[in-house]
Short mmCIF file of C-alpha atoms and ligand atoms in Angstrom, two decimals:
data_model
loop_
_atom_site.label_atom_id
_atom_site.label_comp_id
_atom_site.label_asym_id
_atom_site.label_seq_id
_atom_site.Cartn_x
_atom_site.Cartn_y
_atom_site.Cartn_z
CA MET A 815 16.74 -9.64 12.27
CA ALA A 816 15.93 -6.13 11.05
CA ASN A 817 19.47 -6.08 9.68
CA ARG A 818 18.83 -8.93 7.30
CA THR A 819 17.65 -8.61 3.74
CA LEU A 820 15.00 -11.00 2.46
CA SER A 821 17.58 -12.62 0.23
CA ALA A 822 19.85 -13.20 3.25
CA ILE A 823 16.96 -14.91 5.04
CA ALA A 824 16.26 -17.06 1.96
CA SER A 825 19.91 -17.92 1.58
CA ASP A 826 20.14 -19.12 5.21
CA VAL A 827 17.09 -21.29 4.70
CA ASN A 828 18.22 -22.57 1.30
CA GLY A 829 21.67 -23.31 2.72
CA GLY A 830 20.33 -25.19 5.73
CA SER A 831 21.76 -22.88 8.43
CA SER A 832 18.19 -21.93 9.36
CA THR A 833 14.68 -23.12 8.59
CA ALA A 834 11.41 -21.60 7.50
CA ARG A 835 10.01 -22.76 10.84
CA ALA A 836 12.68 -20.87 12.80
CA MET A 837 12.14 -17.70 10.75
CA THR A 838 8.37 -17.90 11.08
CA SER A 839 8.58 -18.55 14.84
CA HIS A 840 10.85 -15.55 15.30
CA TRP A 841 8.30 -13.13 13.86
CA LEU A 842 5.31 -14.90 15.40
CA ASP A 843 7.00 -14.43 18.79
CA ARG A 844 7.65 -10.73 18.18
CA MET A 845 4.08 -10.34 17.07
CA ALA A 846 2.75 -12.17 20.14
CA LYS A 847 4.67 -9.69 22.27
CA TRP A 848 3.88 -6.39 20.52
CA ASN A 849 0.81 -6.69 18.36
CA ALA A 850 -1.64 -5.96 21.17
CA SER A 851 -0.14 -2.50 21.65
CA LEU A 852 0.32 -1.71 17.94
CA GLY A 853 -2.77 -3.30 16.38
CA ALA A 854 -1.00 -4.16 13.13
CA TYR A 855 -2.59 -7.58 12.61
CA LEU A 856 -6.25 -8.54 12.47
CA ALA A 857 -5.70 -12.29 12.17
CA VAL A 858 -2.85 -14.55 13.15
CA ASP A 859 -2.84 -18.34 13.12
CA ARG A 860 0.34 -19.71 14.58
CA GLU A 861 -0.37 -23.35 13.74
CA ARG A 862 -1.32 -22.51 10.19
CA SER A 863 1.81 -20.39 9.55
CA LEU A 864 4.09 -23.01 11.10
CA ALA A 865 2.46 -25.72 8.95
CA GLU A 866 3.13 -23.57 5.86
CA ALA A 867 6.73 -23.14 7.04
CA ASP A 868 7.13 -26.90 7.50
CA ALA A 869 5.95 -27.43 3.94
CA ILE A 870 8.66 -25.03 2.73
CA ASP A 871 11.28 -26.83 4.83
CA ALA A 872 10.21 -30.13 3.25
CA ARG A 873 10.69 -28.62 -0.22
CA ILE A 874 14.18 -27.42 0.75
CA ARG A 875 15.06 -30.86 2.12
CA ALA A 876 13.86 -32.35 -1.17
CA GLY A 877 16.44 -30.22 -2.97
CA GLU A 878 14.47 -27.14 -4.10
CA ARG A 879 16.15 -23.72 -3.86
CA LEU A 880 13.71 -20.84 -3.56
CA PRO A 881 14.15 -17.05 -3.91
CA LEU A 882 12.01 -16.39 -0.82
CA ALA A 883 12.75 -19.60 1.09
CA GLY A 884 11.26 -19.24 4.57
CA VAL A 885 10.52 -15.51 4.23
CA PRO A 886 7.44 -14.66 6.29
CA VAL A 887 5.09 -12.11 4.72
CA ALA A 888 2.26 -10.12 6.29
CA VAL A 889 -0.74 -9.80 3.98
CA LYS A 890 -3.18 -6.90 3.95
CA ASP A 891 -6.61 -8.18 4.92
CA ASN A 892 -8.23 -7.31 1.58
CA LEU A 893 -6.17 -10.02 -0.14
CA HIS A 894 -7.13 -13.68 0.06
CA ALA A 895 -4.82 -16.16 1.76
CA GLN A 896 -6.30 -19.60 2.22
CA GLY A 897 -6.86 -20.68 5.80
CA PHE A 898 -7.05 -17.06 7.01
CA PRO A 899 -10.16 -14.89 7.11
CA THR A 900 -10.55 -11.94 4.72
CA THR A 901 -12.52 -9.17 6.43
CA CYS A 902 -11.35 -5.95 4.75
CA ALA A 903 -11.59 -4.65 8.34
CA SER A 904 -15.36 -4.59 7.88
CA ARG A 905 -18.12 -6.13 10.01
CA MET A 906 -19.73 -6.92 6.66
CA LEU A 907 -17.19 -9.67 5.97
CA GLU A 908 -16.59 -10.81 9.54
CA GLY A 909 -16.09 -14.57 9.58
CA PHE A 910 -15.57 -14.89 5.81
CA ARG A 911 -12.88 -17.39 4.80
CA PRO A 912 -11.87 -17.30 1.16
CA PRO A 913 -11.64 -20.66 -0.59
CA TYR A 914 -8.59 -19.65 -2.66
CA ASP A 915 -5.34 -17.65 -2.60
CA ALA A 916 -4.90 -14.33 -4.35
CA THR A 917 -2.49 -14.74 -7.26
CA VAL A 918 0.12 -12.61 -5.46
CA VAL A 919 -0.09 -14.97 -2.49
CA THR A 920 0.16 -18.03 -4.76
CA ARG A 921 3.30 -16.56 -6.33
CA LEU A 922 4.90 -15.70 -3.00
CA LYS A 923 4.22 -19.18 -1.66
CA ALA A 924 5.62 -20.79 -4.82
CA ALA A 925 8.78 -18.73 -4.21
CA GLY A 926 9.04 -20.09 -0.65
CA ALA A 927 7.25 -17.43 1.43
CA VAL A 928 5.05 -18.12 4.46
CA VAL A 929 1.90 -16.14 5.31
CA LEU A 930 2.44 -14.63 8.76
CA GLY A 931 -1.01 -13.12 9.25
CA LYS A 932 -3.53 -10.62 7.90
CA THR A 933 -2.98 -6.94 8.53
CA ASN A 934 -5.24 -4.12 9.60
CA LEU A 935 -6.56 -1.52 7.15
CA ASP A 936 -9.18 1.14 6.73
CA GLU A 937 -12.48 -0.59 6.02
CA PHE A 938 -12.45 -1.73 2.38
CA ALA A 939 -9.20 0.26 1.99
CA MET A 940 -11.05 3.57 2.29
CA GLY A 941 -9.00 5.94 4.36
CA SER A 942 -5.58 7.41 5.07
CA SER A 943 -5.03 6.57 8.73
CA THR A 944 -6.33 3.02 9.41
CA GLU A 945 -8.76 4.66 11.86
CA ASN A 946 -11.64 3.44 9.67
CA SER A 947 -10.95 -0.17 10.63
CA ALA A 948 -14.14 -1.63 12.14
CA PHE A 949 -12.04 -3.69 14.58
CA HIS A 950 -9.31 -1.64 16.21
CA VAL A 951 -6.88 1.19 15.62
CA CYS A 952 -3.34 0.66 14.45
CA ARG A 953 -0.55 2.77 15.93
CA ASN A 954 2.58 4.20 14.38
CA PRO A 955 5.59 2.55 16.05
CA TRP A 956 7.59 5.81 15.80
CA ASP A 957 5.07 7.46 18.10
CA THR A 958 2.15 5.36 19.26
CA THR A 959 -0.07 8.42 19.68
CA ARG A 960 0.08 8.87 15.91
CA ILE A 961 -1.50 7.14 12.93
CA PRO A 962 0.58 4.87 10.68
CA GLY A 963 -1.16 6.18 7.56
CA GLY A 964 -3.57 4.14 5.53
CA SER A 965 -5.17 2.27 4.21
CA SER A 966 -2.33 -0.30 4.41
CA GLY A 967 -1.44 0.93 7.92
CA GLY A 968 -1.26 -2.57 9.43
CA SER A 969 1.24 -3.76 6.82
CA ALA A 970 3.32 -0.60 7.28
CA THR A 971 3.36 -0.89 11.08
CA ALA A 972 4.15 -4.61 10.93
CA VAL A 973 7.22 -3.95 8.78
CA ALA A 974 8.34 -0.78 10.59
CA ALA A 975 8.13 -2.38 14.05
CA ASP A 976 9.77 -5.56 12.73
CA LEU A 977 6.69 -7.68 13.35
CA ALA A 978 7.23 -8.96 9.79
CA PRO A 979 10.19 -8.71 7.42
CA CYS A 980 7.91 -7.68 4.54
CA ALA A 981 4.28 -7.21 3.63
CA LEU A 982 1.79 -6.74 0.83
CA GLY A 983 -0.42 -3.70 0.55
CA SER A 984 -2.83 -2.29 -2.00
CA ASP A 985 -2.81 1.22 -3.42
CA THR A 986 -5.83 2.93 -4.95
CA GLY A 987 -4.91 6.55 -4.22
CA GLY A 988 -1.80 6.21 -2.08
CA SER A 989 -2.51 3.38 0.33
CA ILE A 990 0.89 1.72 -0.07
CA ARG A 991 3.07 4.83 -0.46
CA GLN A 992 1.49 7.09 2.16
CA PRO A 993 1.72 4.60 5.09
CA ALA A 994 5.20 3.60 3.90
CA ALA A 995 6.25 7.25 4.09
CA LEU A 996 4.76 7.75 7.54
CA THR A 997 6.40 4.65 9.03
CA GLY A 998 9.86 4.77 7.43
CA THR A 999 9.30 1.83 5.11
CA VAL A 1000 9.51 1.33 1.36
CA GLY A 1001 6.27 1.00 -0.62
CA LEU A 1002 5.89 0.36 -4.34
CA LYS A 1003 2.75 0.96 -6.37
CA THR A 1004 3.28 -0.69 -9.71
CA THR A 1005 2.01 0.35 -13.13
CA TYR A 1006 -1.69 -0.41 -13.59
CA GLY A 1007 -1.77 -3.93 -15.02
CA ARG A 1008 1.65 -5.02 -13.74
CA VAL A 1009 0.48 -7.06 -10.72
CA SER A 1010 -2.57 -9.32 -10.60
CA ARG A 1011 -5.62 -8.27 -8.54
CA TYR A 1012 -7.15 -11.75 -8.62
CA GLY A 1013 -8.08 -12.34 -4.98
CA LEU A 1014 -7.91 -8.65 -4.04
CA VAL A 1015 -11.27 -7.32 -2.85
CA ALA A 1016 -12.12 -4.55 -5.33
CA PHE A 1017 -12.42 -0.94 -4.19
CA ALA A 1018 -11.97 1.17 -7.36
CA SER A 1019 -11.09 -1.18 -10.17
CA SER A 1020 -9.50 1.33 -12.55
CA LEU A 1021 -7.06 2.42 -9.81
CA ASP A 1022 -6.32 -0.53 -7.49
CA GLN A 1023 -2.86 -2.14 -7.56
CA VAL A 1024 -1.17 -4.59 -5.18
CA GLY A 1025 2.45 -4.02 -4.19
CA PRO A 1026 5.26 -4.71 -1.72
CA MET A 1027 6.00 -2.91 1.56
CA THR A 1028 9.44 -3.60 2.98
CA ARG A 1029 12.25 -2.31 5.19
CA ARG A 1030 14.57 -1.75 2.27
CA VAL A 1031 14.52 -1.06 -1.46
CA GLU A 1032 16.32 -4.29 -2.30
CA ASP A 1033 13.55 -6.28 -0.63
CA ALA A 1034 10.84 -4.39 -2.52
CA ALA A 1035 12.71 -5.16 -5.77
CA LEU A 1036 12.82 -8.86 -4.94
CA LEU A 1037 9.10 -9.02 -4.09
CA HIS A 1038 8.28 -7.04 -7.24
CA ASP A 1039 10.19 -9.54 -9.35
CA VAL A 1040 8.24 -12.41 -7.79
CA ILE A 1041 4.70 -10.98 -7.93
CA ALA A 1042 4.71 -8.97 -11.20
CA GLY A 1043 3.52 -10.33 -14.50
CA HIS A 1044 0.57 -11.52 -16.51
CA ASP A 1045 -2.14 -13.57 -14.81
CA PRO A 1046 -4.78 -15.38 -16.86
CA ASN A 1047 -7.17 -14.82 -13.92
CA ASP A 1048 -6.93 -11.02 -14.19
CA ALA A 1049 -7.76 -9.69 -17.64
CA THR A 1050 -6.33 -6.27 -16.75
CA THR A 1051 -2.79 -7.62 -16.31
CA SER A 1052 -0.36 -6.92 -19.10
CA SER A 1053 1.43 -9.71 -20.93
CA ARG A 1054 4.38 -7.44 -21.53
CA PRO A 1055 7.55 -9.08 -20.09
CA VAL A 1056 8.42 -7.91 -16.59
CA GLY A 1057 11.41 -5.57 -16.36
CA LEU A 1058 13.06 -7.30 -13.42
CA ALA A 1059 14.31 -4.89 -10.76
CA ILE A 1060 17.03 -6.90 -9.02
CA PRO A 1061 19.48 -7.19 -11.95
CA SER A 1062 19.80 -3.40 -12.44
CA LEU A 1063 19.29 -2.29 -8.84
CA ARG A 1064 22.90 -1.20 -8.24
CA GLN A 1065 23.49 0.50 -11.57
CA GLY A 1066 23.18 3.96 -10.06
CA VAL A 1067 21.61 7.12 -11.46
CA LYS A 1068 24.41 8.61 -13.55
CA GLY A 1069 22.91 10.61 -16.40
CA LEU A 1070 19.30 10.23 -15.20
CA ARG A 1071 17.15 13.32 -15.58
CA ILE A 1072 15.02 13.87 -12.49
CA GLY A 1073 12.01 16.21 -12.71
CA ILE A 1074 11.12 18.34 -9.68
CA PRO A 1075 7.48 19.36 -10.15
CA ASP A 1076 6.67 22.83 -8.79
CA GLU A 1077 3.11 21.79 -7.92
CA TYR A 1078 4.38 19.16 -5.44
CA PHE A 1079 6.56 21.59 -3.49
CA THR A 1080 3.98 24.19 -2.47
CA ASP A 1081 3.37 25.83 0.90
CA ALA A 1082 0.99 22.97 1.73
CA VAL A 1083 4.09 20.84 2.24
CA ASP A 1084 5.69 21.11 5.67
CA PRO A 1085 9.06 22.91 5.31
CA GLN A 1086 10.92 20.15 7.19
CA VAL A 1087 9.46 17.49 4.89
CA ARG A 1088 10.40 19.59 1.90
CA ALA A 1089 13.97 19.95 3.15
CA ARG A 1090 14.38 16.17 3.51
CA VAL A 1091 13.06 15.52 0.00
CA GLU A 1092 15.27 18.26 -1.42
CA ALA A 1093 18.20 16.56 0.29
CA ALA A 1094 17.18 13.31 -1.44
CA GLY A 1095 17.30 15.21 -4.74
CA LYS A 1096 20.80 16.47 -3.89
CA ALA A 1097 21.82 12.89 -3.11
CA LEU A 1098 20.73 11.81 -6.60
CA GLU A 1099 22.56 14.79 -8.07
CA GLY A 1100 25.68 13.81 -6.13
CA GLU A 1101 25.57 10.43 -7.85
CA GLY A 1102 25.43 11.93 -11.33
CA ALA A 1103 21.72 12.57 -11.96
CA THR A 1104 20.55 16.00 -13.10
CA LEU A 1105 17.62 17.87 -11.56
CA HIS A 1106 15.12 19.80 -13.67
CA ARG A 1107 12.24 21.98 -12.56
CA ILE A 1108 9.08 20.86 -14.30
CA SER A 1109 5.37 21.57 -14.16
CA LEU A 1110 2.45 19.15 -13.83
CA PRO A 1111 -0.17 21.86 -14.29
CA HIS A 1112 -3.36 19.93 -13.50
CA THR A 1113 -2.13 18.58 -10.14
CA ALA A 1114 -4.58 20.68 -8.10
CA HIS A 1115 -7.45 18.74 -9.69
CA ALA A 1116 -6.13 15.33 -8.67
CA ILE A 1117 -7.95 15.05 -5.34
CA PRO A 1118 -11.43 16.09 -6.53
CA THR A 1119 -11.02 13.86 -9.59
CA TYR A 1120 -9.83 10.93 -7.50
CA TYR A 1121 -12.75 11.23 -5.08
CA ILE A 1122 -15.27 11.20 -7.93
CA VAL A 1123 -13.71 8.29 -9.81
CA ALA A 1124 -12.92 6.23 -6.69
CA THR A 1125 -16.30 6.71 -5.02
CA SER A 1126 -18.20 6.03 -8.26
CA GLU A 1127 -16.38 2.77 -8.80
CA ALA A 1128 -16.70 1.88 -5.12
CA SER A 1129 -20.46 2.40 -5.17
CA SER A 1130 -20.67 -0.12 -7.98
CA ASN A 1131 -18.16 -2.61 -6.52
CA LEU A 1132 -19.73 -2.56 -3.08
CA ALA A 1133 -23.26 -3.15 -4.36
CA ARG A 1134 -22.55 -6.87 -4.00
CA TYR A 1135 -22.53 -6.62 -0.18
CA ASP A 1136 -26.26 -6.80 0.21
CA GLY A 1137 -26.69 -9.71 2.61
CA VAL A 1138 -27.83 -11.89 -0.31
CA HIS A 1139 -24.95 -12.19 -2.75
CA TYR A 1140 -22.16 -11.40 -0.32
CA GLY A 1141 -21.70 -10.35 3.28
CA GLN A 1142 -23.59 -10.59 6.52
CA ARG A 1143 -27.35 -10.68 6.50
CA ASN A 1144 -29.40 -8.68 8.95
CA PRO A 1145 -30.91 -11.37 11.20
CA ASP A 1146 -33.88 -9.13 12.13
CA ALA A 1147 -35.11 -8.65 8.56
CA ILE A 1148 -38.73 -9.58 7.98
CA ASP A 1149 -38.92 -8.55 4.31
CA ILE A 1150 -36.66 -7.91 1.34
CA ASN A 1151 -36.05 -4.27 2.26
CA GLY A 1152 -35.05 -5.37 5.70
CA VAL A 1153 -32.45 -7.64 4.14
CA TYR A 1154 -30.96 -5.05 1.79
CA PHE A 1155 -31.24 -1.87 3.83
CA GLY A 1156 -30.84 -3.59 7.15
CA SER A 1157 -27.70 -5.52 6.17
CA ARG A 1158 -25.98 -2.54 4.57
CA SER A 1159 -26.95 -0.14 7.36
CA LYS A 1160 -25.87 -2.49 10.08
CA TYR A 1161 -22.60 -3.89 8.79
CA LEU A 1162 -20.96 -1.13 6.74
CA GLY A 1163 -19.06 1.65 8.50
CA LYS A 1164 -19.64 5.38 8.24
CA GLU A 1165 -16.88 6.20 5.74
CA VAL A 1166 -17.86 3.32 3.47
CA LYS A 1167 -21.46 4.52 3.48
CA ARG A 1168 -20.32 8.06 2.74
CA ARG A 1169 -18.37 6.81 -0.29
CA ILE A 1170 -21.27 4.69 -1.57
CA LEU A 1171 -23.60 7.69 -1.29
CA LEU A 1172 -21.14 10.05 -2.99
CA GLY A 1173 -20.44 7.58 -5.77
CA THR A 1174 -24.09 6.74 -6.35
CA TRP A 1175 -24.83 10.44 -6.57
CA CYS A 1176 -21.98 11.09 -9.03
CA LEU A 1177 -23.24 8.31 -11.29
CA SER A 1178 -26.92 9.19 -11.08
CA SER A 1179 -28.81 10.51 -14.07
CA GLY A 1180 -28.48 14.27 -14.34
CA PHE A 1181 -25.20 14.35 -12.40
CA TYR A 1182 -23.24 11.79 -14.41
CA ASP A 1183 -22.11 14.28 -17.07
CA ALA A 1184 -21.33 17.03 -14.61
CA PHE A 1185 -19.28 14.82 -12.29
CA TYR A 1186 -18.23 11.36 -13.46
CA ASP A 1187 -17.80 12.17 -17.13
CA ARG A 1188 -16.00 15.42 -16.36
CA ALA A 1189 -13.74 13.63 -13.88
CA LEU A 1190 -12.74 11.16 -16.59
CA ARG A 1191 -11.80 14.06 -18.84
CA VAL A 1192 -9.69 15.69 -16.12
CA ARG A 1193 -8.13 12.31 -15.52
CA SER A 1194 -6.82 12.27 -19.08
CA LEU A 1195 -5.39 15.77 -18.57
CA LEU A 1196 -3.52 14.54 -15.50
CA LYS A 1197 -2.18 11.64 -17.55
CA ALA A 1198 -1.17 14.05 -20.32
CA ASP A 1199 0.78 16.15 -17.78
CA PHE A 1200 2.90 13.11 -16.93
CA ASP A 1201 3.28 12.09 -20.59
CA ALA A 1202 4.60 15.57 -21.41
CA ALA A 1203 6.94 15.54 -18.40
CA PHE A 1204 8.40 12.18 -19.39
CA THR A 1205 9.49 13.54 -22.75
CA LYS A 1206 11.88 15.80 -20.80
CA VAL A 1207 12.81 13.79 -17.70
CA ASP A 1208 13.18 10.11 -16.83
CA LEU A 1209 11.61 10.25 -13.37
CA VAL A 1210 9.83 12.69 -11.09
CA LEU A 1211 10.84 13.28 -7.46
CA CYS A 1212 8.53 14.82 -4.84
CA PRO A 1213 7.37 14.28 -1.25
CA THR A 1214 5.01 11.33 -0.68
CA THR A 1215 2.98 13.19 1.94
CA PRO A 1216 2.65 16.87 2.87
CA THR A 1217 3.46 16.22 6.54
CA ALA A 1218 4.85 13.52 8.79
CA ALA A 1219 2.41 11.25 10.67
CA PHE A 1220 -0.46 13.10 12.33
CA LYS A 1221 -2.09 12.30 15.67
CA LEU A 1222 -4.73 9.62 16.14
CA GLY A 1223 -8.10 11.36 16.10
CA GLU A 1224 -6.73 14.57 14.58
CA LYS A 1225 -8.59 14.33 11.26
CA VAL A 1226 -11.42 11.86 11.88
CA ALA A 1227 -14.04 14.55 12.23
CA ASP A 1228 -13.14 16.23 8.94
CA PRO A 1229 -13.26 13.95 5.89
CA VAL A 1230 -11.91 16.65 3.56
CA GLN A 1231 -8.79 17.07 5.71
CA MET A 1232 -8.36 13.31 5.68
CA TYR A 1233 -8.79 13.19 1.89
CA LEU A 1234 -6.04 15.80 1.52
CA ALA A 1235 -3.56 13.33 3.02
CA ASP A 1236 -3.48 11.82 -0.51
CA ILE A 1237 -2.83 15.11 -2.25
CA LEU A 1238 0.60 14.00 -3.52
CA THR A 1239 -0.20 10.35 -4.30
CA GLY A 1240 -3.59 10.25 -6.07
CA ALA A 1241 -2.49 11.56 -9.49
CA CYS A 1242 -0.15 8.60 -9.92
CA ASN A 1243 -3.06 6.15 -9.68
CA LEU A 1244 -5.25 8.26 -11.96
CA ALA A 1245 -2.45 8.26 -14.56
CA GLY A 1246 -1.81 4.53 -14.02
CA ILE A 1247 1.94 5.08 -13.68
CA PRO A 1248 4.21 3.47 -11.06
CA GLY A 1249 5.35 5.24 -7.90
CA VAL A 1250 7.57 4.32 -4.99
CA SER A 1251 7.99 5.88 -1.56
CA VAL A 1252 11.43 5.54 0.00
CA PRO A 1253 12.40 6.88 3.44
CA CYS A 1254 14.72 9.87 3.14
CA GLY A 1255 15.24 10.94 6.74
CA THR A 1256 13.34 12.05 9.79
CA VAL A 1257 11.88 15.30 11.04
CA SER A 1258 11.43 16.28 14.63
CA VAL A 1259 7.84 16.90 15.71
CA ASP A 1260 7.11 17.61 19.40
CA GLY A 1261 10.47 16.12 20.28
CA CYS A 1262 9.80 12.91 18.39
CA ASP A 1263 11.66 11.67 15.31
CA LEU A 1264 9.20 10.88 12.53
CA PRO A 1265 10.13 9.48 9.12
CA VAL A 1266 9.63 11.24 5.79
CA GLY A 1267 9.14 9.57 2.41
CA ALA A 1268 10.47 10.68 -0.95
CA GLN A 1269 8.23 9.68 -3.84
CA LEU A 1270 9.57 8.76 -7.26
CA MET A 1271 7.18 8.37 -10.19
CA GLY A 1272 8.05 7.21 -13.68
CA PRO A 1273 6.52 6.28 -17.02
CA ASN A 1274 4.56 3.04 -17.37
CA TRP A 1275 6.63 -0.09 -16.73
CA SER A 1276 9.57 1.83 -15.22
CA GLU A 1277 9.52 -0.05 -11.87
CA ALA A 1278 13.13 -1.22 -12.23
CA LEU A 1279 14.34 2.32 -12.87
CA LEU A 1280 12.32 3.73 -9.96
CA LEU A 1281 13.79 1.18 -7.58
CA ARG A 1282 17.29 1.88 -8.88
CA ALA A 1283 16.91 5.57 -8.02
CA ALA A 1284 15.22 4.74 -4.70
CA TYR A 1285 18.17 2.53 -3.86
CA VAL A 1286 20.51 5.54 -4.15
CA ILE A 1287 18.27 7.70 -1.93
CA GLU A 1288 18.13 4.95 0.67
CA ALA A 1289 21.91 4.48 0.63
CA LYS A 1290 22.53 8.23 1.09
CA CYS A 1291 19.69 9.28 3.38
CA TRP A 1292 18.48 6.35 5.47
CA ASP A 1293 19.48 3.44 7.69
CA PRO A 1294 17.08 0.61 6.84
CA SER A 1295 18.02 -1.45 9.88
CA ARG A 1296 16.70 1.27 12.18
CA VAL A 1297 13.70 0.04 14.16
CA PRO A 1298 11.79 2.84 15.88
CA THR A 1299 12.22 3.34 19.62
CA PHE A 1300 8.94 1.69 20.44
CA ALA A 1301 10.19 -1.72 19.46
CA GLU A 1302 13.80 -1.13 20.51
CA ALA A 1303 12.92 0.01 23.98
CA ARG A 1304 10.64 -2.87 24.77
CA SER A 1305 12.05 -5.87 22.93
N1 LIG B 1897 -6.69 7.33 1.18
C1 LIG B 1897 -7.30 7.12 -0.11
C2 LIG B 1897 -8.76 6.84 0.06
O1 LIG B 1897 -9.23 6.96 1.13
C3 LIG B 1897 -6.60 6.01 -0.83
C4 LIG B 1897 -6.99 4.68 -0.37
C5 LIG B 1897 -6.28 3.59 -1.07
O2 LIG B 1897 -5.31 3.83 -1.80
N2 LIG B 1897 -6.81 2.40 -0.92
O3 LIG B 1897 -9.45 6.54 -0.86
#
């Protein structure tokens, strides 16, 4: 099934040669076999998914034809899907069942998709390895001693190991693109305001975006076209018409000017990773694009700026988990302090607490000007860097991550090292622009093939153009039907 595009699946179901039930059962069976060793899913409900599939089959029998007919989708567990829990991989939300669907889930279901389960993540989407999940680790199917990236590591692993044909993730500083790069999948972070966050649990509201994670660029384009667009339930969504990606996907890159930013090809980037991304640039050149060296001079400030903005917003967003308004309540509390302090101490994990403390400190009187306000000013400089670049080039090409997947446990003791995993992805969120990670080959690390992602970033609302260029890289540098050895050897 890894050979099939989402539109091929939908066309089989629309045409009656298969059913949503058969498709859903196929991936539920694969998941039943392999999820215990990979840890991609936090919640699965076979009966529920099959009931959703039957409802799609009934619509098809009644004559409807749907763009995602019978396509199962894995949903990151910080997005609401009715009937499934939403935990954000936190003890704080254990047992919580949302009473409504996130808008992205509503749209996917309306297009014929079936929710296959809820995927693992770093607690409240804070992390780069999925090791901050309060429940269990998630392993990279290319080498199960390595991390799949994060925070959407469960969605990335599910797609890479073919435990789902596609997934949704969320990206605040790289959480779709970085795990996509480390697992050989495609991940799209859309322009801020392009996709609704209604039903997404907020982490850093000026940065968060929901987006697709898929085996191939064409599938990401299809999901983009279904989920993008204005939502009356999310005031930050734009009412600008969606530039659909599917219609122009195969138009090629002839005449496109691609910027190669010096600051993203430094010595911090592994030479093998660099070589693969440079080869992706050559592939674009071979198809008629031109490459131009450019500078994004404030890039070095992206990580410190991101960690001030994101933690400040997180400290405010997570204030609601106090055991009174939201979340678990400390059963041993005998007074109000015992409720507030006790609940937060007991049910939030270490990294989440660290972020709340950092953010509270950055926003506190006396430090606000020196940190938060200054970070906002640097943020506009980062945005100005991109604005200037896009007067000279159409898109920017760079690596998604500085290295291939690292080992489980390798960076857990050193938060700064972990934060640096986002060094090439955070500026995109701060600027609000779209970015996509597309696999562009593998590197060999300790005798193991590990995938590398090429990142394309473009001006606001350029998703269709990004995917068009990504499609060329995929065609020249990658085989999207390749399932890593883990799954091949044991299935
Ligand atoms: N890894 C980054 C962080 O820990 C980004 C997370 C995300 O995009 N959700 O904040």
